[in-house]
Coordinates of C-alpha atoms (C1' of nucleotides) in Angstrom, one line a residue:
Chain A
X1 CA -12.7 105.1 75.0
X2 CA -14.0 107.0 72.1
X3 CA -17.4 108.3 71.2
X4 CA -18.6 105.5 69.0
X5 CA -19.7 106.3 65.5
X6 CA -23.3 107.4 65.4
X7 CA -23.3 108.4 69.0
X8 CA -22.8 111.8 70.4
X9 CA -19.4 112.6 72.0
X10 CA -19.5 112.6 75.8
X11 CA -19.6 116.1 77.3
X12 CA -16.6 118.0 78.5
X13 CA -15.8 117.0 82.0
X14 CA -16.6 113.4 81.6
X15 CA -14.2 111.2 83.6
X16 CA -12.7 108.5 81.5
X17 CA -10.1 105.8 81.6
X18 CA -8.3 105.1 78.3
X19 CA -6.5 101.8 77.8
X20 CA -4.7 101.3 74.6
X21 CA -1.5 101.5 72.7
X22 CA 0.6 104.6 72.0
X23 CA 0.6 105.9 68.5
X24 CA 2.9 108.9 68.9
X25 CA 4.4 110.8 71.8
X26 CA 5.5 114.4 71.8
X27 CA 7.2 116.1 74.7
X28 CA 6.9 119.7 75.6
X29 CA 9.4 121.5 77.8
X30 CA 6.4 123.5 78.9
X31 CA 6.1 120.7 81.5
X32 CA 3.8 118.2 79.8
X33 CA 3.6 115.5 77.1
X34 CA 1.1 114.6 74.4
X35 CA 0.4 110.9 74.2
X36 CA -1.8 109.7 71.3
X37 CA -3.6 106.6 72.6
X38 CA -5.5 104.3 70.3
X39 CA -7.7 101.4 71.5
X40 CA -9.2 100.4 68.1
X41 CA -12.8 101.4 69.0
X42 CA -12.8 104.0 66.2
X43 CA -10.4 105.5 63.7
X44 CA -9.1 108.4 65.8
X45 CA -6.7 108.1 68.7
X46 CA -7.3 110.1 71.8
X47 CA -4.7 112.7 72.7
X48 CA -3.8 112.6 76.4
X49 CA -2.1 115.6 77.9
X50 CA 0.1 114.4 80.7
X51 CA 1.6 117.0 83.1
X52 CA 5.1 116.6 84.5
X53 CA 3.7 116.8 88.0
X54 CA 2.0 113.4 87.7
X55 CA 3.7 110.4 89.4
X56 CA 5.5 108.3 86.8
X57 CA 6.1 111.2 84.5
X58 CA 9.7 110.0 83.9
X59 CA 8.1 106.8 82.5
X60 CA 6.0 108.9 80.1
X61 CA 9.2 110.5 78.8
X62 CA 10.4 107.1 77.9
X63 CA 7.3 106.0 76.0
X64 CA 7.6 105.0 72.4
X65 CA 5.2 103.9 69.7
X66 CA 3.5 100.6 70.6
X67 CA 3.7 100.9 74.4
X68 CA 0.5 99.9 76.2
X69 CA -0.8 102.5 78.7
X70 CA -3.8 103.2 80.9
X71 CA -4.6 106.9 81.3
X72 CA -7.2 108.3 83.6
X73 CA -8.5 111.8 83.5
X74 CA -11.3 114.0 82.3
X75 CA -12.3 115.1 78.8
X76 CA -11.6 118.7 78.1
X77 CA -11.9 121.0 75.1
X78 CA -8.5 120.9 73.3
X79 CA -6.3 123.9 73.4
X80 CA -4.6 122.8 70.2
X81 CA -5.8 122.3 66.6
X82 CA -6.6 118.9 65.2
X83 CA -9.0 117.6 67.8
X84 CA -12.0 118.9 69.6
X85 CA -11.5 117.0 72.8
X86 CA -8.5 115.6 74.6
X87 CA -7.9 113.8 77.8
X88 CA -6.4 115.9 80.7
X89 CA -4.6 113.1 82.5
X90 CA -4.8 112.7 86.3
X91 CA -3.0 109.3 86.3
X92 CA -0.8 107.4 83.9
X93 CA 0.3 103.8 84.0
X94 CA 2.5 102.0 81.6
X95 CA 1.0 98.6 81.3
X96 CA 3.5 97.1 78.7
X97 CA 6.7 98.5 77.4
X98 CA 8.1 98.0 73.9
X99 CA 11.1 95.8 74.6
X100 CA 13.3 97.2 71.8
X101 CA 12.0 100.5 70.3
X102 CA 14.8 100.4 67.8
X103 CA 13.4 97.4 66.0
X104 CA 9.6 97.7 66.8
X105 CA 8.2 97.2 63.3
X106 CA 5.2 99.5 63.4
X107 CA 6.6 103.0 63.1
X108 CA 4.5 106.1 62.9
X109 CA 5.0 106.3 59.1
X110 CA 3.7 104.8 56.0
X111 CA 4.7 101.2 55.6
X112 CA 4.5 99.1 52.5
X113 CA 1.6 96.7 52.3
X114 CA 4.1 93.8 51.8
X115 CA 5.8 94.7 55.0
X116 CA 2.5 94.8 56.9
X117 CA 1.7 91.3 55.6
X118 CA 5.0 90.1 56.8
X119 CA 4.1 91.5 60.2
X120 CA 0.5 90.3 60.3
X121 CA 0.6 89.9 64.1
X122 CA 1.2 93.7 64.5
X123 CA -0.4 95.2 61.5
X124 CA -3.8 95.5 63.2
X125 CA -2.3 98.4 65.0
X126 CA -2.1 100.5 61.9
X127 CA -4.6 103.0 60.6
X128 CA -5.2 101.0 57.5
X129 CA -5.8 97.5 58.9
X130 CA -7.7 98.9 61.9
X131 CA -10.1 100.7 59.5
X132 CA -10.4 97.6 57.3
X133 CA -11.2 95.5 60.3
X134 CA -14.0 97.8 61.5
X135 CA -15.5 98.0 58.0
X136 CA -15.3 94.2 57.6
X137 CA -17.1 93.8 60.9
X138 CA -19.7 96.3 59.8
X139 CA -20.4 94.4 56.6
X140 CA -20.6 91.1 58.6
X141 CA -23.0 92.6 61.2
X142 CA -25.1 94.2 58.5
X143 CA -25.3 90.8 56.7
X144 CA -26.7 89.1 59.7
X145 CA -29.0 92.0 60.4
X146 CA -30.3 92.0 56.8
X147 CA -31.2 88.3 56.7
X148 CA -32.5 88.2 60.3
X149 CA -34.8 91.1 59.6
X150 CA -36.2 89.2 56.6
X151 CA -36.8 85.9 58.4
X152 CA -33.8 84.0 57.2
X153 CA -32.0 81.5 59.3
X154 CA -28.2 81.2 59.4
X155 CA -27.2 77.6 58.8
X156 CA -23.8 76.4 59.7
X157 CA -22.9 74.1 56.8
X158 CA -19.9 71.8 57.2
X159 CA -16.3 72.7 56.5
X160 CA -15.3 69.1 56.0
X161 CA -17.0 67.3 53.2
X162 CA -16.8 63.8 51.7
X163 CA -18.4 64.8 48.4
X164 CA -15.3 65.4 46.3
X165 CA -17.6 66.6 43.6
X166 CA -18.8 69.9 44.9
X167 CA -17.9 71.6 41.7
X168 CA -15.0 73.5 40.4
X169 CA -11.7 74.0 42.1
X170 CA -9.0 71.9 43.7
X171 CA -9.8 70.9 47.2
X172 CA -7.6 70.6 50.3
X173 CA -7.5 67.0 51.6
X174 CA -8.4 66.3 55.2
X175 CA -6.7 63.1 56.5
X176 CA -5.1 61.6 59.5
X177 CA -3.3 58.9 57.6
X178 CA 0.5 58.7 58.1
X179 CA 1.9 60.2 54.9
X180 CA 5.1 58.3 55.4
X181 CA 3.4 55.0 55.7
X182 CA 0.1 55.0 53.7
X183 CA -2.2 52.0 53.9
X184 CA -2.8 50.4 50.6
X185 CA -5.6 48.3 49.1
X186 CA -4.7 45.0 47.3
X187 CA -4.7 46.9 44.0
X188 CA -2.1 49.4 45.3
X189 CA -4.3 52.4 45.8
X190 CA -4.3 54.4 49.0
X191 CA -6.9 52.8 51.3
X192 CA -9.0 55.7 52.5
X193 CA -11.2 53.2 54.2
X194 CA -8.7 53.4 57.0
X195 CA -8.7 57.2 57.1
X196 CA -10.5 59.1 59.8
X197 CA -13.9 59.3 58.0
X198 CA -13.6 55.9 56.3
X199 CA -13.5 57.7 53.0
X200 CA -11.8 60.6 51.3
X201 CA -12.5 63.9 52.9
X202 CA -11.8 67.5 51.9
X203 CA -12.4 71.1 53.0
X204 CA -15.5 72.5 51.4
X205 CA -15.4 74.8 48.4
X206 CA -19.1 75.9 48.9
X207 CA -21.9 75.4 51.4
X208 CA -24.6 75.7 48.7
X209 CA -25.5 72.1 48.2
X210 CA -25.7 71.5 51.9
X211 CA -27.7 74.6 52.6
X212 CA -30.3 73.7 50.0
X213 CA -31.3 70.8 52.3
X214 CA -32.2 73.3 55.0
X215 CA -33.9 75.6 52.5
X216 CA -36.2 72.7 51.8
X217 CA -37.4 72.8 55.4
X218 CA -36.8 76.3 56.8
X219 CA -37.6 78.1 53.5
X220 CA -35.2 81.1 53.9
X221 CA -31.7 80.3 54.9
X222 CA -28.1 81.5 54.4
X223 CA -24.6 80.4 55.0
X224 CA -21.8 82.7 56.1
X225 CA -18.6 81.0 56.7
X226 CA -15.1 80.1 55.4
X227 CA -14.5 78.1 52.2
X228 CA -11.3 76.7 50.8
X229 CA -9.8 76.5 47.4
X230 CA -6.4 74.7 46.8
X231 CA -5.9 76.4 43.5
X232 CA -2.4 77.8 42.9
X233 CA -3.8 81.3 42.3
X234 CA -1.3 84.0 42.6
X235 CA -3.4 87.1 42.1
X236 CA -4.5 90.1 44.2
X237 CA -8.1 88.8 44.1
X238 CA -7.7 85.2 45.4
X239 CA -7.3 83.5 48.7
X240 CA -7.0 79.8 49.6
X241 CA -9.3 80.5 52.6
X242 CA -12.0 83.0 52.2
X243 CA -15.6 83.7 53.4
X244 CA -18.7 83.4 51.4
X245 CA -22.3 84.3 51.9
X246 CA -24.9 82.1 50.2
X247 CA -28.6 82.7 50.7
X248 CA -31.1 80.2 49.5
X249 CA -34.9 80.8 49.2
X250 CA -37.7 78.2 48.7
X251 CA -40.6 79.0 46.5
X252 CA -38.5 81.7 44.8
X253 CA -37.7 82.3 41.1
X254 CA -34.8 84.1 39.4
X255 CA -36.4 87.6 39.5
X256 CA -37.1 87.5 43.3
X257 CA -33.5 86.2 43.8
X258 CA -32.1 89.1 41.8
X259 CA -34.2 91.6 43.8
X260 CA -33.0 90.0 47.1
X261 CA -29.4 90.3 45.9
X262 CA -29.7 93.9 44.9
X263 CA -31.4 94.7 48.2
X264 CA -28.7 92.9 50.2
X265 CA -25.8 94.7 48.4
X266 CA -27.4 98.0 49.0
X267 CA -28.1 97.2 52.7
X268 CA -24.6 96.2 53.6
X269 CA -23.0 99.1 51.8
X270 CA -25.5 101.5 53.3
X271 CA -24.5 100.3 56.7
X272 CA -20.9 101.1 56.0
X273 CA -21.8 104.6 54.9
X274 CA -24.0 105.1 58.0
X275 CA -21.6 103.6 60.6
X276 CA -18.0 104.0 59.4
X277 CA -17.7 107.5 58.1
X278 CA -14.5 107.9 60.0
X279 CA -12.9 104.9 58.3
X280 CA -14.3 105.9 54.9
X281 CA -12.7 109.3 55.2
X282 CA -9.3 107.6 55.7
X283 CA -9.8 105.4 52.7
X284 CA -10.8 108.4 50.6
X285 CA -7.6 110.2 51.7
X286 CA -5.0 107.4 51.6
X287 CA -6.4 104.4 49.6
X288 CA -8.9 105.2 46.9
X289 CA -10.4 108.6 46.7
X290 CA -13.5 107.5 45.0
X291 CA -14.3 104.6 47.3
X292 CA -17.0 106.4 49.3
X293 CA -18.5 108.0 46.3
X294 CA -18.7 104.7 44.6
X295 CA -20.6 103.3 47.5
X296 CA -23.0 106.2 47.6
X297 CA -23.7 105.7 43.9
X298 CA -24.3 101.9 44.3
X299 CA -26.5 102.4 47.3
X300 CA -28.7 104.9 45.5
X301 CA -28.7 103.1 42.1
X302 CA -31.5 101.3 40.3
X303 CA -30.2 97.9 39.1
X304 CA -30.8 97.4 35.4
X305 CA -31.6 94.0 34.1
X306 CA -30.4 92.6 30.8
X307 CA -30.2 89.1 29.4
X308 CA -26.9 87.5 28.5
X309 CA -28.0 87.5 24.9
X310 CA -28.7 91.2 25.0
X311 CA -25.4 91.9 26.8
X312 CA -23.5 90.1 24.1
X313 CA -25.3 92.1 21.4
X314 CA -24.3 95.3 23.2
X315 CA -20.7 94.2 23.6
X316 CA -20.5 93.2 19.9
X317 CA -21.8 96.6 19.0
X318 CA -19.4 98.4 21.3
X319 CA -17.0 100.8 19.6
X320 CA -14.0 99.4 21.4
X321 CA -11.8 96.3 20.8
X322 CA -11.6 93.8 23.7
X323 CA -8.6 91.7 24.4
X324 CA -11.0 88.7 24.3
X325 CA -13.4 88.8 21.4
X326 CA -17.1 88.5 22.1
X327 CA -19.6 86.1 20.7
X328 CA -22.6 84.3 22.0
X329 CA -21.6 81.4 24.2
X330 CA -18.4 82.8 25.7
X331 CA -17.9 83.4 29.4
X332 CA -17.8 87.1 30.0
X333 CA -14.3 88.3 30.9
X334 CA -13.7 90.9 33.5
X335 CA -13.1 93.6 30.8
X336 CA -16.6 92.8 29.4
X337 CA -18.3 92.9 32.7
X338 CA -16.8 96.2 33.6
X339 CA -17.7 97.7 30.1
X340 CA -21.3 96.6 30.6
X341 CA -21.7 98.3 34.0
X342 CA -19.4 101.2 33.5
X343 CA -20.0 102.2 29.8
X344 CA -23.3 100.5 28.7
X345 CA -25.4 101.0 31.8
X346 CA -23.4 103.4 33.9
X347 CA -24.4 101.6 37.1
X348 CA -25.0 98.2 38.5
X349 CA -26.5 95.7 36.0
X350 CA -28.0 92.3 36.5
X351 CA -27.2 89.9 33.6
X352 CA -29.5 86.9 33.4
X353 CA -30.1 83.7 31.4
X354 CA -26.5 82.6 30.5
X355 CA -25.7 79.7 28.1
X356 CA -26.0 76.4 29.9
X357 CA -22.5 75.3 28.8
X358 CA -20.7 78.0 30.9
X359 CA -22.8 77.5 34.1
X360 CA -23.1 74.8 36.8
X361 CA -25.2 71.7 36.6
X362 CA -27.7 72.7 39.3
X363 CA -28.9 75.8 37.5
X364 CA -32.5 75.7 36.2
X365 CA -32.9 75.0 32.4
X366 CA -34.9 77.6 30.6
X367 CA -37.6 76.8 28.1
X368 CA -35.3 77.5 25.2
X369 CA -33.1 74.6 26.1
X370 CA -30.0 76.7 25.6
X371 CA -29.9 79.0 28.6
X372 CA -30.2 78.6 32.3
X373 CA -31.8 80.8 34.9
X374 CA -28.6 82.3 36.2
X375 CA -27.9 85.9 37.1
X376 CA -24.7 87.8 37.8
X377 CA -24.7 91.3 39.3
X378 CA -22.0 93.5 37.7
X379 CA -20.9 96.7 39.4
X380 CA -18.8 99.6 38.2
X381 CA -15.2 99.4 39.4
X382 CA -15.2 95.8 40.3
X383 CA -17.1 93.6 37.8
X384 CA -18.9 90.6 39.1
X385 CA -20.1 91.1 42.7
X386 CA -22.8 88.4 43.0
X387 CA -23.5 85.2 41.1
X388 CA -26.7 83.2 41.5
X389 CA -29.4 81.2 39.9
X390 CA -32.7 79.5 40.2
X391 CA -32.0 75.9 40.9
X392 CA -33.1 73.0 38.9
X393 CA -35.9 71.5 41.0
X394 CA -37.1 68.9 38.3
X395 CA -35.3 65.6 38.9
X396 CA -35.4 64.5 35.2
X397 CA -33.9 67.7 34.0
X398 CA -31.2 67.7 36.8
X399 CA -30.3 64.1 35.9
X400 CA -30.1 65.0 32.2
X401 CA -27.8 67.9 32.9
X402 CA -25.5 65.8 35.1
X403 CA -25.3 63.1 32.4
X404 CA -24.6 65.8 29.8
X405 CA -21.7 67.1 31.9
X406 CA -20.4 63.7 32.7
X407 CA -21.1 63.8 36.4
X408 CA -21.7 60.6 38.3
X409 CA -25.1 61.0 40.0
X410 CA -24.3 58.5 42.8
X411 CA -22.5 60.8 45.2
X412 CA -25.3 63.4 44.7
X413 CA -27.9 60.9 46.0
X414 CA -28.9 63.2 48.9
X415 CA -29.0 66.3 46.7
X416 CA -31.2 64.3 44.2
X417 CA -33.5 63.2 47.1
X418 CA -34.5 66.8 47.6
X419 CA -36.1 66.6 44.1
X420 CA -37.8 63.4 45.0
X421 CA -39.4 64.5 48.2
X422 CA -41.5 67.6 48.0
X423 CA -39.4 69.5 45.5
X424 CA -40.1 73.2 45.1
X425 CA -38.7 76.0 42.9
X426 CA -35.9 77.7 44.8
X427 CA -33.1 80.1 44.1
X428 CA -30.0 81.6 45.7
X429 CA -26.8 83.4 45.2
X430 CA -23.2 83.6 46.4
X431 CA -21.1 86.6 47.3
X432 CA -17.4 86.5 48.2
X433 CA -17.2 88.4 51.4
X434 CA -13.7 89.7 50.9
X435 CA -14.6 91.1 47.5
X436 CA -17.3 93.2 49.2
X437 CA -14.7 94.4 51.8
X438 CA -12.4 95.3 48.9
X439 CA -15.2 97.3 47.2
X440 CA -16.1 99.1 50.4
X441 CA -12.5 100.0 51.4
X442 CA -11.0 100.5 48.0
X443 CA -8.2 98.1 48.9
X444 CA -6.8 96.6 45.7
X445 CA -5.3 93.5 47.3
X446 CA -7.5 90.9 49.0
X447 CA -4.7 90.2 51.4
X448 CA -5.4 93.5 53.2
X449 CA -9.1 92.8 53.9
X450 CA -8.8 89.5 55.8
X451 CA -6.9 89.3 59.1
X452 CA -4.6 86.4 58.3
X453 CA -4.5 85.8 54.5
X454 CA -3.8 82.2 53.3
X455 CA -2.3 82.1 49.8
X456 CA 0.1 79.7 48.1
X457 CA 3.3 79.4 50.3
X458 CA 1.8 81.7 53.0
X459 CA 0.0 80.6 56.2
X460 CA 2.6 81.5 58.8
X461 CA 0.5 83.4 61.2
Chain B
rU1 C1' 1.4 77.2 36.8
rC2 C1' 3.1 80.9 32.8
rG3 C1' 5.1 86.0 31.7
rG4 C1' 7.3 90.5 33.6
rG5 C1' 9.5 93.2 37.8
rA6 C1' 11.9 93.3 42.5
rU7 C1' 15.3 91.8 46.8
rU8 C1' 20.9 97.4 49.5
rA9 C1' 20.4 100.0 57.5
rG10 C1' 14.7 98.6 61.9
rC11 C1' 11.3 100.8 57.6
rU12 C1' 11.0 103.4 52.6
rC13 C1' 14.5 104.0 48.9
rA14 C1' 19.0 106.1 45.9
rG15 C1' 23.6 104.0 44.3
rU16 C1' 26.2 106.8 37.2
rC17 C1' 30.2 103.1 32.4
rG18 C1' 32.4 97.4 37.0
rG19 C1' 36.9 101.1 40.3
rU20 C1' 39.2 104.1 46.9
rU21 C1' 35.9 104.0 53.0
rA22 C1' 28.0 101.9 50.1
rG23 C1' 24.3 107.1 50.9
rA24 C1' 19.5 109.8 52.1
rG25 C1' 14.7 110.3 54.6
rC26 C1' 12.0 108.1 58.5
rG27 C1' 12.5 105.3 63.0
rG28 C1' 16.2 104.6 67.6
rG29 C1' 19.7 107.1 71.2
rU30 C1' 21.6 112.0 73.1
rG31 C1' 20.8 117.2 73.4
rA32 C1' 18.0 121.9 72.1
rC33 C1' 13.2 124.0 71.4
rU34 C1' 8.0 124.1 71.3
rG35 C1' -0.1 123.5 73.1
rU36 C1' 2.4 119.6 70.1
rU37 C1' -0.3 116.9 65.6
rA38 C1' 3.7 111.2 61.3
rA39 C1' 6.5 118.3 65.3
rU40 C1' 11.2 121.0 64.2
rC41 C1' 16.8 121.6 64.7
rA42 C1' 21.8 119.5 65.9
rC43 C1' 24.8 115.4 67.0
rU44 C1' 25.2 110.0 67.0
rA45 C1' 24.8 104.6 66.5
rG46 C1' 23.2 101.3 62.8
rG47 C1' 25.2 97.3 56.5
rU48 C1' 28.2 89.7 55.1
rC49 C1' 24.1 94.7 49.4
rG50 C1' 18.4 87.7 49.6
rG51 C1' 21.4 82.4 49.3
rG52 C1' 25.0 79.8 46.2
rG53 C1' 28.2 79.6 42.0
rG54 C1' 30.8 82.2 37.9
rU55 C1' 33.5 86.2 34.8
rU56 C1' 37.3 90.0 36.2
rC57 C1' 43.3 92.8 38.6
rA58 C1' 38.5 94.6 40.8
rA59 C1' 31.3 92.9 41.5
rG60 C1' 25.9 96.2 45.3
rU61 C1' 26.7 96.8 39.8
rC62 C1' 27.8 91.7 34.6
rC63 C1' 26.4 86.1 33.8
rC64 C1' 24.2 81.4 35.7
rU65 C1' 21.2 79.2 39.5
rC66 C1' 18.0 78.8 43.8
rA67 C1' 14.6 81.2 47.2
rU68 C1' 11.0 84.7 48.4
rC69 C1' 7.8 88.8 47.3
rC70 C1' 5.0 92.0 43.8
rC71 C1' 2.2 92.9 39.2
rG72 C1' -0.4 90.7 35.0
rA73 C1' -2.6 86.1 32.9
rG74 C1' -5.0 81.4 33.7
rC75 C1' -8.4 79.3 37.6
rC76 C1' -12.3 81.7 40.1
rA77 C1' -15.4 84.3 44.7

RNA sequence: UCGGGAUUAGCUCAGUCGGUUAGAGCGGGUGACUGUUAAUCACUAGGUCGGGGGUUCAAGUCCCUCAUCCCGAGCCA
């Protein structure tokens, strides 16, 4: 219906058919009505001017917010303020009425975010969720474009996994066993041998280990799909089901990995600035006035690099008192990460070489024997945006780390095999997709940036 | 999971020290008016005050309890 972002508006006189949902209706006794029709293609609705002489005008007078309509006509220069073009209707058809206008939830007014979540099946019709959805799509398309242009292959790693050892986090069980009548082994334990997969199975918490296998063949790969955490996290930053992007590059070290991550972040946010100016204007006005400015700054910024050891030194020297005291060896808290990027650097910063004890077993051991080749990208206003590392490609070192952390190597046999057969240095990172959408839109609650949020006690839609 | 806050009309909220018939704005309906912009004006309908229990002559208001939501923390992306 609308001129798409980045394209010129069709000229006056163009014949168009608009199909969409009514946002607002205003009737004039001058013999016509204004019907704002929205089809989701861009932020703005299109104002249709419907004359009383048209067949079905009595229906138009009964229209309310939410009705579905089809309006035919021609684009004309608007006689009113507020829009350059409008649709001079030649035919109007009500495709779907709102059954009970008195209780239709989506009124032309500001609703609370909690109310919108309770009406997730209708909230896509609002300015906010519509704009978020277009920005989310823009970030997703830009992600695929970025990696495709650089010769990466998108690998569909499994959602169901039988390695109950993928790393941190509670996992959701996948089972077809009858919960009311569980099969038992002689020792009394649940007999998962009789379950669907013949063993315990869960939803994945990360595609990284799987995608490394394809990295060792296709060289440059990435995952982009849902992941699941059964943690009882009740915060505005956590979901039980969320999407992650995890690139993995063979013959790569930590520095090239950091460069890739920085390029990637700038590419996807540049796409939002280029393609979704209409939606960004809305966020600036109604959600977070600095959101677009923050994106501009990040896209134009040079990413500074700093080792963890240097970061701790700077934090210890900081003339502020943190809630959590700083010393070498601690995991950086959100307050520390934000101080580093906002106060110390004044822009995005890549912190590298973390103590081994606060990082995962698969990260590559440095020569000092105390730190690993990890890197986090910290950005102003959000903290950690990306976490990644060079992976441990040396089997003896990997085994030593697993032993040190008390991990049973047996279930990791196929992951270890990658180190036995043609192992190469490789590196990758992970980015929580919803965190990126939050950053781009300024939304403070992650439940607004995914269509159907899954959180503890909430999966009803 | 822990700590704090909240739950009153379709929505957003007010409701004093416990005291007569629980209010407003928006939305809906009716009418007036207008190239209008979440229009404006008038009239009108709309309530088991989250559930349960208790204190009291009297509870939306005080106490206990349960549920749900929000914010913060932990976990983490």
